[in-house]
Amino acid sequence: GDSVTQMEGPVTLSEEAFLTINCTYTATGYPSLFWYVQYPGEGLQLLLKATKADDKGSNKGFEATYRKETTSFHLEKGSVQVSDSAVYFCALSLNTGGFKTIFGAGTRLFVKA
Amino acid sequence: EPEVTQTPSHQVTQMGQEVILRCVPISNHLYFYWYRQILGQKVEFLVSFYNNEISEKSEIFDDQFSVERPDGSNFTLKIRSTKLEDSAMYFCASSGTGDSQPQHFGDGTRLSIL
């Protein structure tokens, strides 16, 4: 079935370090791909999205490129900040009659000053 | 920016009782969803709702669950007879049409079953 796999956390980095969170997906059909972020005690916020192969989504210094050949959508940021500490969820959305979103397990990021 | 609002933020209920979680989706959205997140676990899809009917539901969404759009603005999730394992964060979401449209999430309702 359709699924999203992302790297297990927690990921601990020092401020200004480079971040990569890996995400791969399995889907029948052509999904849209998303990264959501969840700050402590809050809901899910859309971070970025890509709707077709080779699209690059970007926001707040984060980027991810839709790679159809490797079925991947890895999240990257060149220089993380303490305020980036959160849980990051990779997700796909498919038209299965209801456009449900399937989430990965989430990766917790800690950034130390 | 318009947002999805959920009430209450925290609900404590005795096992076996009925509970209704409420959501006000973004006004021009047409698709509505409920998800749950058991503490420390992944976000799980429960149900999607369009044109006043369920368009898809997961295995979790059994006969104990129901959804309703009682008026033009609210979208509710009812759990008929709560169990301990229903304790979780419940997120409501809404979206425009199309799978490229991201879902906008509320801040969630934390449901605690005693």
PDB file of N, CA, C and O in Angstrom, chain B residues 14-85:
ATOM      1  N   GLN B  14     -14.567  10.186  30.965  1.00  0.00           N
ATOM      2  CA  GLN B  14     -14.552   8.843  31.543  1.00  0.00           C
ATOM      3  C   GLN B  14     -14.747   7.806  30.433  1.00  0.00           C
ATOM      4  O   GLN B  14     -15.513   8.012  29.490  1.00  0.00           O
ATOM      5  N   MET B  15     -14.088   6.683  30.582  1.00  0.00           N
ATOM      6  CA  MET B  15     -14.242   5.575  29.635  1.00  0.00           C
ATOM      7  C   MET B  15     -15.723   5.208  29.501  1.00  0.00           C
ATOM      8  O   MET B  15     -16.445   5.149  30.501  1.00  0.00           O
ATOM      9  N   GLY B  16     -16.142   4.965  28.286  1.00  0.00           N
ATOM     10  CA  GLY B  16     -17.531   4.603  28.027  1.00  0.00           C
ATOM     11  C   GLY B  16     -18.431   5.782  27.706  1.00  0.00           C
ATOM     12  O   GLY B  16     -19.553   5.584  27.220  1.00  0.00           O
ATOM     13  N   GLN B  17     -17.952   6.984  27.972  1.00  0.00           N
ATOM     14  CA  GLN B  17     -18.753   8.169  27.678  1.00  0.00           C
ATOM     15  C   GLN B  17     -18.597   8.579  26.220  1.00  0.00           C
ATOM     16  O   GLN B  17     -17.608   8.262  25.557  1.00  0.00           O
ATOM     17  N   GLU B  18     -19.576   9.323  25.764  1.00  0.00           N
ATOM     18  CA  GLU B  18     -19.523   9.886  24.420  1.00  0.00           C
ATOM     19  C   GLU B  18     -18.754  11.200  24.446  1.00  0.00           C
ATOM     20  O   GLU B  18     -18.832  11.946  25.423  1.00  0.00           O
ATOM     21  N   VAL B  19     -18.034  11.470  23.374  1.00  0.00           N
ATOM     22  CA  VAL B  19     -17.330  12.748  23.293  1.00  0.00           C
ATOM     23  C   VAL B  19     -17.502  13.316  21.884  1.00  0.00           C
ATOM     24  O   VAL B  19     -17.567  12.557  20.907  1.00  0.00           O
ATOM     25  N   ILE B  20     -17.627  14.622  21.805  1.00  0.00           N
ATOM     26  CA  ILE B  20     -17.724  15.308  20.512  1.00  0.00           C
ATOM     27  C   ILE B  20     -16.604  16.328  20.415  1.00  0.00           C
ATOM     28  O   ILE B  20     -16.477  17.198  21.286  1.00  0.00           O
ATOM     29  N   LEU B  21     -15.805  16.195  19.393  1.00  0.00           N
ATOM     30  CA  LEU B  21     -14.731  17.149  19.134  1.00  0.00           C
ATOM     31  C   LEU B  21     -15.178  18.055  17.990  1.00  0.00           C
ATOM     32  O   LEU B  21     -15.721  17.589  16.996  1.00  0.00           O
ATOM     33  N   ARG B  22     -14.905  19.337  18.160  1.00  0.00           N
ATOM     34  CA  ARG B  22     -15.443  20.314  17.216  1.00  0.00           C
ATOM     35  C   ARG B  22     -14.341  21.022  16.437  1.00  0.00           C
ATOM     36  O   ARG B  22     -13.250  21.255  16.942  1.00  0.00           O
ATOM     37  N   CYS B  23     -14.677  21.367  15.229  1.00  0.00           N
ATOM     38  CA  CYS B  23     -13.724  22.003  14.320  1.00  0.00           C
ATOM     39  C   CYS B  23     -14.469  23.012  13.460  1.00  0.00           C
ATOM     40  O   CYS B  23     -15.613  22.771  13.050  1.00  0.00           O
ATOM     41  N   VAL B  24     -13.808  24.142  13.224  1.00  0.00           N
ATOM     42  CA  VAL B  24     -14.315  25.089  12.235  1.00  0.00           C
ATOM     43  C   VAL B  24     -13.275  25.156  11.129  1.00  0.00           C
ATOM     44  O   VAL B  24     -12.193  25.723  11.313  1.00  0.00           O
ATOM     45  N   PRO B  25     -13.550  24.560   9.976  1.00  0.00           N
ATOM     46  CA  PRO B  25     -12.581  24.574   8.869  1.00  0.00           C
ATOM     47  C   PRO B  25     -12.481  25.966   8.255  1.00  0.00           C
ATOM     48  O   PRO B  25     -13.264  26.863   8.562  1.00  0.00           O
ATOM     49  N   ILE B  26     -11.540  26.127   7.356  1.00  0.00           N
ATOM     50  CA  ILE B  26     -11.407  27.372   6.603  1.00  0.00           C
ATOM     51  C   ILE B  26     -12.623  27.502   5.692  1.00  0.00           C
ATOM     52  O   ILE B  26     -13.026  26.534   5.038  1.00  0.00           O
ATOM     53  N   SER B  27     -13.155  28.702   5.636  1.00  0.00           N
ATOM     54  CA  SER B  27     -14.521  28.875   5.117  1.00  0.00           C
ATOM     55  C   SER B  27     -14.699  28.470   3.656  1.00  0.00           C
ATOM     56  O   SER B  27     -15.755  27.984   3.292  1.00  0.00           O
ATOM     57  N   ASN B  28     -13.751  28.648   2.795  1.00  0.00           N
ATOM     58  CA  ASN B  28     -13.968  28.311   1.390  1.00  0.00           C
ATOM     59  C   ASN B  28     -13.424  26.927   1.025  1.00  0.00           C
ATOM     60  O   ASN B  28     -13.350  26.576  -0.156  1.00  0.00           O
ATOM     61  N   HIS B  29     -13.049  26.147   2.029  1.00  0.00           N
ATOM     62  CA  HIS B  29     -12.578  24.797   1.757  1.00  0.00           C
ATOM     63  C   HIS B  29     -13.751  23.842   1.623  1.00  0.00           C
ATOM     64  O   HIS B  29     -14.822  24.048   2.205  1.00  0.00           O
ATOM     65  N   LEU B  30     -13.510  22.775   0.856  1.00  0.00           N
ATOM     66  CA  LEU B  30     -14.580  21.835   0.563  1.00  0.00           C
ATOM     67  C   LEU B  30     -14.335  20.442   1.130  1.00  0.00           C
ATOM     68  O   LEU B  30     -15.264  19.647   1.230  1.00  0.00           O
ATOM     69  N   TYR B  31     -13.074  20.138   1.453  1.00  0.00           N
ATOM     70  CA  TYR B  31     -12.727  18.826   1.987  1.00  0.00           C
ATOM     71  C   TYR B  31     -12.348  18.966   3.448  1.00  0.00           C
ATOM     72  O   TYR B  31     -11.626  19.900   3.825  1.00  0.00           O
ATOM     73  N   PHE B  32     -12.807  18.036   4.233  1.00  0.00           N
ATOM     74  CA  PHE B  32     -12.564  18.085   5.673  1.00  0.00           C
ATOM     75  C   PHE B  32     -12.063  16.723   6.131  1.00  0.00           C
ATOM     76  O   PHE B  32     -12.458  15.690   5.581  1.00  0.00           O
ATOM     77  N   TYR B  33     -11.206  16.738   7.151  1.00  0.00           N
ATOM     78  CA  TYR B  33     -10.521  15.525   7.569  1.00  0.00           C
ATOM     79  C   TYR B  33     -10.374  15.485   9.087  1.00  0.00           C
ATOM     80  O   TYR B  33     -10.318  16.529   9.740  1.00  0.00           O
ATOM     81  N   TRP B  34     -10.265  14.277   9.590  1.00  0.00           N
ATOM     82  CA  TRP B  34      -9.822  14.063  10.962  1.00  0.00           C
ATOM     83  C   TRP B  34      -8.646  13.104  10.947  1.00  0.00           C
ATOM     84  O   TRP B  34      -8.655  12.105  10.213  1.00  0.00           O
ATOM     85  N   TYR B  35      -7.653  13.440  11.780  1.00  0.00           N
ATOM     86  CA  TYR B  35      -6.491  12.604  11.993  1.00  0.00           C
ATOM     87  C   TYR B  35      -6.307  12.453  13.498  1.00  0.00           C
ATOM     88  O   TYR B  35      -6.789  13.274  14.280  1.00  0.00           O
ATOM     89  N   ARG B  36      -5.577  11.414  13.900  1.00  0.00           N
ATOM     90  CA  ARG B  36      -5.218  11.335  15.304  1.00  0.00           C
ATOM     91  C   ARG B  36      -3.730  11.014  15.428  1.00  0.00           C
ATOM     92  O   ARG B  36      -3.110  10.444  14.528  1.00  0.00           O
ATOM     93  N   GLN B  37      -3.201  11.404  16.578  1.00  0.00           N
ATOM     94  CA  GLN B  37      -1.791  11.158  16.865  1.00  0.00           C
ATOM     95  C   GLN B  37      -1.691  10.688  18.303  1.00  0.00           C
ATOM     96  O   GLN B  37      -1.824  11.488  19.242  1.00  0.00           O
ATOM     97  N   ILE B  38      -1.481   9.402  18.475  1.00  0.00           N
ATOM     98  CA  ILE B  38      -1.220   8.878  19.816  1.00  0.00           C
ATOM     99  C   ILE B  38       0.143   9.383  20.245  1.00  0.00           C
ATOM    100  O   ILE B  38       1.061   9.502  19.426  1.00  0.00           O
ATOM    101  N   LEU B  39       0.284   9.683  21.520  1.00  0.00           N
ATOM    102  CA  LEU B  39       1.481  10.341  22.027  1.00  0.00           C
ATOM    103  C   LEU B  39       2.759   9.666  21.531  1.00  0.00           C
ATOM    104  O   LEU B  39       2.960   8.473  21.724  1.00  0.00           O
ATOM    105  N   GLY B  40       3.593  10.477  20.874  1.00  0.00           N
ATOM    106  CA  GLY B  40       4.886   9.972  20.415  1.00  0.00           C
ATOM    107  C   GLY B  40       4.847   9.143  19.160  1.00  0.00           C
ATOM    108  O   GLY B  40       5.882   8.632  18.728  1.00  0.00           O
ATOM    109  N   GLN B  41       3.653   8.989  18.563  1.00  0.00           N
ATOM    110  CA  GLN B  41       3.536   8.144  17.377  1.00  0.00           C
ATOM    111  C   GLN B  41       3.183   8.972  16.143  1.00  0.00           C
ATOM    112  O   GLN B  41       3.103  10.186  16.202  1.00  0.00           O
ATOM    113  N   LYS B  42       2.990   8.289  15.044  1.00  0.00           N
ATOM    114  CA  LYS B  42       2.760   8.994  13.789  1.00  0.00           C
ATOM    115  C   LYS B  42       1.332   9.515  13.714  1.00  0.00           C
ATOM    116  O   LYS B  42       0.445   9.091  14.455  1.00  0.00           O
ATOM    117  N   VAL B  43       1.135  10.453  12.826  1.00  0.00           N
ATOM    118  CA  VAL B  43      -0.187  11.005  12.567  1.00  0.00           C
ATOM    119  C   VAL B  43      -0.937  10.022  11.660  1.00  0.00           C
ATOM    120  O   VAL B  43      -0.444   9.635  10.595  1.00  0.00           O
ATOM    121  N   GLU B  44      -2.140   9.628  12.090  1.00  0.00           N
ATOM    122  CA  GLU B  44      -2.898   8.604  11.370  1.00  0.00           C
ATOM    123  C   GLU B  44      -4.189   9.185  10.801  1.00  0.00           C
ATOM    124  O   GLU B  44      -4.938   9.853  11.514  1.00  0.00           O
ATOM    125  N   PHE B  45      -4.450   8.894   9.564  1.00  0.00           N
ATOM    126  CA  PHE B  45      -5.673   9.333   8.910  1.00  0.00           C
ATOM    127  C   PHE B  45      -6.877   8.588   9.481  1.00  0.00           C
ATOM    128  O   PHE B  45      -6.832   7.368   9.682  1.00  0.00           O
ATOM    129  N   LEU B  46      -7.934   9.320   9.761  1.00  0.00           N
ATOM    130  CA  LEU B  46      -9.183   8.703  10.214  1.00  0.00           C
ATOM    131  C   LEU B  46     -10.237   8.717   9.109  1.00  0.00           C
ATOM    132  O   LEU B  46     -10.776   7.680   8.730  1.00  0.00           O
ATOM    133  N   VAL B  47     -10.540   9.932   8.604  1.00  0.00           N
ATOM    134  CA  VAL B  47     -11.676  10.056   7.700  1.00  0.00           C
ATOM    135  C   VAL B  47     -11.560  11.327   6.891  1.00  0.00           C
ATOM    136  O   VAL B  47     -10.976  12.318   7.339  1.00  0.00           O
ATOM    137  N   SER B  48     -12.092  11.283   5.672  1.00  0.00           N
ATOM    138  CA  SER B  48     -12.246  12.496   4.872  1.00  0.00           C
ATOM    139  C   SER B  48     -13.725  12.662   4.521  1.00  0.00           C
ATOM    140  O   SER B  48     -14.468  11.681   4.439  1.00  0.00           O
ATOM    141  N   PHE B  49     -14.124  13.898   4.308  1.00  0.00           N
ATOM    142  CA  PHE B  49     -15.552  14.244   4.184  1.00  0.00           C
ATOM    143  C   PHE B  49     -15.699  15.290   3.108  1.00  0.00           C
ATOM    144  O   PHE B  49     -14.979  16.297   3.108  1.00  0.00           O
ATOM    145  N   TYR B  50     -16.596  15.027   2.185  1.00  0.00           N
ATOM    146  CA  TYR B  50     -16.807  15.962   1.081  1.00  0.00           C
ATOM    147  C   TYR B  50     -18.254  15.905   0.649  1.00  0.00           C
ATOM    148  O   TYR B  50     -18.852  14.818   0.598  1.00  0.00           O
ATOM    149  N   ASN B  51     -18.816  17.043   0.374  1.00  0.00           N
ATOM    150  CA  ASN B  51     -20.185  17.094  -0.136  1.00  0.00           C
ATOM    151  C   ASN B  51     -21.151  16.373   0.800  1.00  0.00           C
ATOM    152  O   ASN B  51     -22.027  15.625   0.370  1.00  0.00           O
ATOM    153  N   ASN B  52     -20.955  16.603   2.075  1.00  0.00           N
ATOM    154  CA  ASN B  52     -21.827  16.074   3.127  1.00  0.00           C
ATOM    155  C   ASN B  52     -21.832  14.564   3.266  1.00  0.00           C
ATOM    156  O   ASN B  52     -22.816  13.980   3.775  1.00  0.00           O
ATOM    157  N   GLU B  53     -20.766  13.934   2.820  1.00  0.00           N
ATOM    158  CA  GLU B  53     -20.657  12.510   3.075  1.00  0.00           C
ATOM    159  C   GLU B  53     -19.198  12.093   3.204  1.00  0.00           C
ATOM    160  O   GLU B  53     -18.293  12.792   2.749  1.00  0.00           O
ATOM    161  N   ILE B  54     -19.001  10.950   3.850  1.00  0.00           N
ATOM    162  CA  ILE B  54     -17.659  10.412   3.998  1.00  0.00           C
ATOM    163  C   ILE B  54     -17.151   9.963   2.638  1.00  0.00           C
ATOM    164  O   ILE B  54     -17.827   9.218   1.925  1.00  0.00           O
ATOM    165  N   SER B  55     -15.955  10.430   2.251  1.00  0.00           N
ATOM    166  CA  SER B  55     -15.381  10.012   0.978  1.00  0.00           C
ATOM    167  C   SER B  55     -14.352   8.897   1.172  1.00  0.00           C
ATOM    168  O   SER B  55     -14.146   8.096   0.271  1.00  0.00           O
ATOM    169  N   GLU B  56     -13.734   8.845   2.332  1.00  0.00           N
ATOM    170  CA  GLU B  56     -12.812   7.754   2.625  1.00  0.00           C
ATOM    171  C   GLU B  56     -12.638   7.644   4.125  1.00  0.00           C
ATOM    172  O   GLU B  56     -12.722   8.643   4.843  1.00  0.00           O
ATOM    173  N   LYS B  57     -12.406   6.423   4.598  1.00  0.00           N
ATOM    174  CA  LYS B  57     -12.133   6.242   6.018  1.00  0.00           C
ATOM    175  C   LYS B  57     -11.127   5.125   6.193  1.00  0.00           C
ATOM    176  O   LYS B  57     -10.987   4.257   5.340  1.00  0.00           O
ATOM    177  N   SER B  58     -10.424   5.163   7.316  1.00  0.00           N
ATOM    178  CA  SER B  58      -9.416   4.153   7.600  1.00  0.00           C
ATOM    179  C   SER B  58     -10.020   3.050   8.464  1.00  0.00           C
ATOM    180  O   SER B  58     -11.162   3.152   8.939  1.00  0.00           O
ATOM    181  N   GLU B  59      -9.206   2.026   8.710  1.00  0.00           N
ATOM    182  CA  GLU B  59      -9.648   0.908   9.556  1.00  0.00           C
ATOM    183  C   GLU B  59      -9.918   1.368  10.985  1.00  0.00           C
ATOM    184  O   GLU B  59     -10.692   0.746  11.706  1.00  0.00           O
ATOM    185  N   ILE B  60      -9.230   2.442  11.391  1.00  0.00           N
ATOM    186  CA  ILE B  60      -9.411   2.936  12.758  1.00  0.00           C
ATOM    187  C   ILE B  60     -10.835   3.466  12.932  1.00  0.00           C
ATOM    188  O   ILE B  60     -11.430   3.364  14.002  1.00  0.00           O
ATOM    189  N   PHE B  61     -11.375   4.029  11.890  1.00  0.00           N
ATOM    190  CA  PHE B  61     -12.688   4.699  11.934  1.00  0.00           C
ATOM    191  C   PHE B  61     -13.775   3.647  11.895  1.00  0.00           C
ATOM    192  O   PHE B  61     -14.375   3.379  10.842  1.00  0.00           O
ATOM    193  N   ASP B  62     -14.022   3.019  13.055  1.00  0.00           N
ATOM    194  CA  ASP B  62     -15.032   1.965  13.107  1.00  0.00           C
ATOM    195  C   ASP B  62     -16.384   2.543  13.516  1.00  0.00           C
ATOM    196  O   ASP B  62     -16.589   3.764  13.495  1.00  0.00           O
ATOM    197  N   ASP B  63     -17.294   1.675  13.890  1.00  0.00           N
ATOM    198  CA  ASP B  63     -18.676   2.104  14.175  1.00  0.00           C
ATOM    199  C   ASP B  63     -18.792   3.024  15.381  1.00  0.00           C
ATOM    200  O   ASP B  63     -19.843   3.621  15.596  1.00  0.00           O
ATOM    201  N   GLN B  64     -17.732   3.097  16.175  1.00  0.00           N
ATOM    202  CA  GLN B  64     -17.760   3.991  17.332  1.00  0.00           C
ATOM    203  C   GLN B  64     -17.574   5.454  16.934  1.00  0.00           C
ATOM    204  O   GLN B  64     -17.821   6.358  17.718  1.00  0.00           O
ATOM    205  N   PHE B  65     -17.096   5.658  15.722  1.00  0.00           N
ATOM    206  CA  PHE B  65     -16.805   7.006  15.253  1.00  0.00           C
ATOM    207  C   PHE B  65     -17.873   7.481  14.270  1.00  0.00           C
ATOM    208  O   PHE B  65     -18.413   6.687  13.493  1.00  0.00           O
ATOM    209  N   SER B  66     -18.142   8.765  14.293  1.00  0.00           N
ATOM    210  CA  SER B  66     -18.989   9.359  13.264  1.00  0.00           C
ATOM    211  C   SER B  66     -18.573  10.811  13.076  1.00  0.00           C
ATOM    212  O   SER B  66     -17.974  11.417  13.969  1.00  0.00           O
ATOM    213  N   VAL B  67     -18.864  11.331  11.901  1.00  0.00           N
ATOM    214  CA  VAL B  67     -18.576  12.737  11.621  1.00  0.00           C
ATOM    215  C   VAL B  67     -19.841  13.385  11.097  1.00  0.00           C
ATOM    216  O   VAL B  67     -20.728  12.735  10.536  1.00  0.00           O
ATOM    217  N   GLU B  68     -19.875  14.704  11.274  1.00  0.00           N
ATOM    218  CA  GLU B  68     -21.054  15.439  10.867  1.00  0.00           C
ATOM    219  C   GLU B  68     -20.678  16.871  10.577  1.00  0.00           C
ATOM    220  O   GLU B  68     -19.745  17.420  11.172  1.00  0.00           O
ATOM    221  N   ARG B  69     -21.382  17.444   9.613  1.00  0.00           N
ATOM    222  CA  ARG B  69     -21.260  18.879   9.371  1.00  0.00           C
ATOM    223  C   ARG B  69     -22.648  19.445   9.636  1.00  0.00           C
ATOM    224  O   ARG B  69     -23.472  19.561   8.736  1.00  0.00           O
ATOM    225  N   PRO B  70     -22.909  19.799  10.883  1.00  0.00           N
ATOM    226  CA  PRO B  70     -24.287  20.142  11.280  1.00  0.00           C
ATOM    227  C   PRO B  70     -24.780  21.463  10.716  1.00  0.00           C
ATOM    228  O   PRO B  70     -25.988  21.672  10.629  1.00  0.00           O
ATOM    229  N   ASP B  71     -23.843  22.328  10.342  1.00  0.00           N
ATOM    230  CA  ASP B  71     -24.247  23.608   9.752  1.00  0.00           C
ATOM    231  C   ASP B  71     -23.173  24.007   8.760  1.00  0.00           C
ATOM    232  O   ASP B  71     -22.308  23.201   8.424  1.00  0.00           O
ATOM    233  N   GLY B  72     -23.199  25.242   8.308  1.00  0.00           N
ATOM    234  CA  GLY B  72     -22.262  25.644   7.261  1.00  0.00           C
ATOM    235  C   GLY B  72     -20.846  25.873   7.724  1.00  0.00           C
ATOM    236  O   GLY B  72     -19.968  26.086   6.897  1.00  0.00           O
ATOM    237  N   SER B  73     -20.608  25.794   9.046  1.00  0.00           N
ATOM    238  CA  SER B  73     -19.261  26.148   9.487  1.00  0.00           C
ATOM    239  C   SER B  73     -18.583  25.067  10.335  1.00  0.00           C
ATOM    240  O   SER B  73     -17.371  24.971  10.335  1.00  0.00           O
ATOM    241  N   ASN B  74     -19.348  24.265  11.054  1.00  0.00           N
ATOM    242  CA  ASN B  74     -18.727  23.305  11.964  1.00  0.00           C
ATOM    243  C   ASN B  74     -18.563  21.929  11.337  1.00  0.00           C
ATOM    244  O   ASN B  74     -19.331  21.525  10.451  1.00  0.00           O
ATOM    245  N   PHE B  75     -17.557  21.207  11.825  1.00  0.00           N
ATOM    246  CA  PHE B  75     -17.312  19.828  11.406  1.00  0.00           C
ATOM    247  C   PHE B  75     -16.943  19.073  12.672  1.00  0.00           C
ATOM    248  O   PHE B  75     -15.996  19.451  13.360  1.00  0.00           O
ATOM    249  N   THR B  76     -17.710  18.031  13.007  1.00  0.00           N
ATOM    250  CA  THR B  76     -17.519  17.387  14.300  1.00  0.00           C
ATOM    251  C   THR B  76     -17.129  15.925  14.146  1.00  0.00           C
ATOM    252  O   THR B  76     -17.494  15.259  13.165  1.00  0.00           O
ATOM    253  N   LEU B  77     -16.387  15.451  15.146  1.00  0.00           N
ATOM    254  CA  LEU B  77     -16.056  14.032  15.273  1.00  0.00           C
ATOM    255  C   LEU B  77     -16.662  13.542  16.577  1.00  0.00           C
ATOM    256  O   LEU B  77     -16.398  14.117  17.631  1.00  0.00           O
ATOM    257  N   LYS B  78     -17.480  12.499  16.492  1.00  0.00           N
ATOM    258  CA  LYS B  78     -18.088  11.930  17.685  1.00  0.00           C
ATOM    259  C   LYS B  78     -17.522  10.540  17.913  1.00  0.00           C
ATOM    260  O   LYS B  78     -17.435   9.729  16.975  1.00  0.00           O
ATOM    261  N   ILE B  79     -17.153  10.287  19.160  1.00  0.00           N
ATOM    262  CA  ILE B  79     -16.779   8.930  19.566  1.00  0.00           C
ATOM    263  C   ILE B  79     -17.858   8.479  20.524  1.00  0.00           C
ATOM    264  O   ILE B  79     -18.071   9.089  21.584  1.00  0.00           O
ATOM    265  N   ARG B  80     -18.542   7.405  20.170  1.00  0.00           N
ATOM    266  CA  ARG B  80     -19.763   7.033  20.863  1.00  0.00           C
ATOM    267  C   ARG B  80     -19.511   6.514  22.265  1.00  0.00           C
ATOM    268  O   ARG B  80     -20.135   6.919  23.224  1.00  0.00           O
ATOM    269  N   SER B  81     -18.605   5.605  22.427  1.00  0.00           N
ATOM    270  CA  SER B  81     -18.313   4.981  23.722  1.00  0.00           C
ATOM    271  C   SER B  81     -16.806   4.873  23.824  1.00  0.00           C
ATOM    272  O   SER B  81     -16.193   3.947  23.275  1.00  0.00           O
ATOM    273  N   THR B  82     -16.206   5.853  24.499  1.00  0.00           N
ATOM    274  CA  THR B  82     -14.758   5.969  24.457  1.00  0.00           C
ATOM    275  C   THR B  82     -14.057   4.826  25.184  1.00  0.00           C
ATOM    276  O   THR B  82     -14.557   4.283  26.173  1.00  0.00           O
ATOM    277  N   LYS B  83     -12.878   4.488  24.664  1.00  0.00           N
ATOM    278  CA  LYS B  83     -12.017   3.477  25.267  1.00  0.00           C
ATOM    279  C   LYS B  83     -10.701   4.154  25.651  1.00  0.00           C
ATOM    280  O   LYS B  83     -10.361   5.220  25.156  1.00  0.00           O
ATOM    281  N   LEU B  84      -9.959   3.478  26.529  1.00  0.00           N
ATOM    282  CA  LEU B  84      -8.682   4.046  26.968  1.00  0.00           C
ATOM    283  C   LEU B  84      -7.769   4.335  25.777  1.00  0.00           C
ATOM    284  O   LEU B  84      -7.076   5.355  25.750  1.00  0.00           O
ATOM    285  N   GLU B  85      -7.801   3.448  24.792  1.00  0.00           N
ATOM    286  CA  GLU B  85      -6.902   3.593  23.649  1.00  0.00           C
ATOM    287  C   GLU B  85      -7.316   4.702  22.685  1.00  0.00           C
ATOM    288  O   GLU B  85      -6.616   4.971  21.701  1.00  0.00           O
TER     289      GLU B  85
END
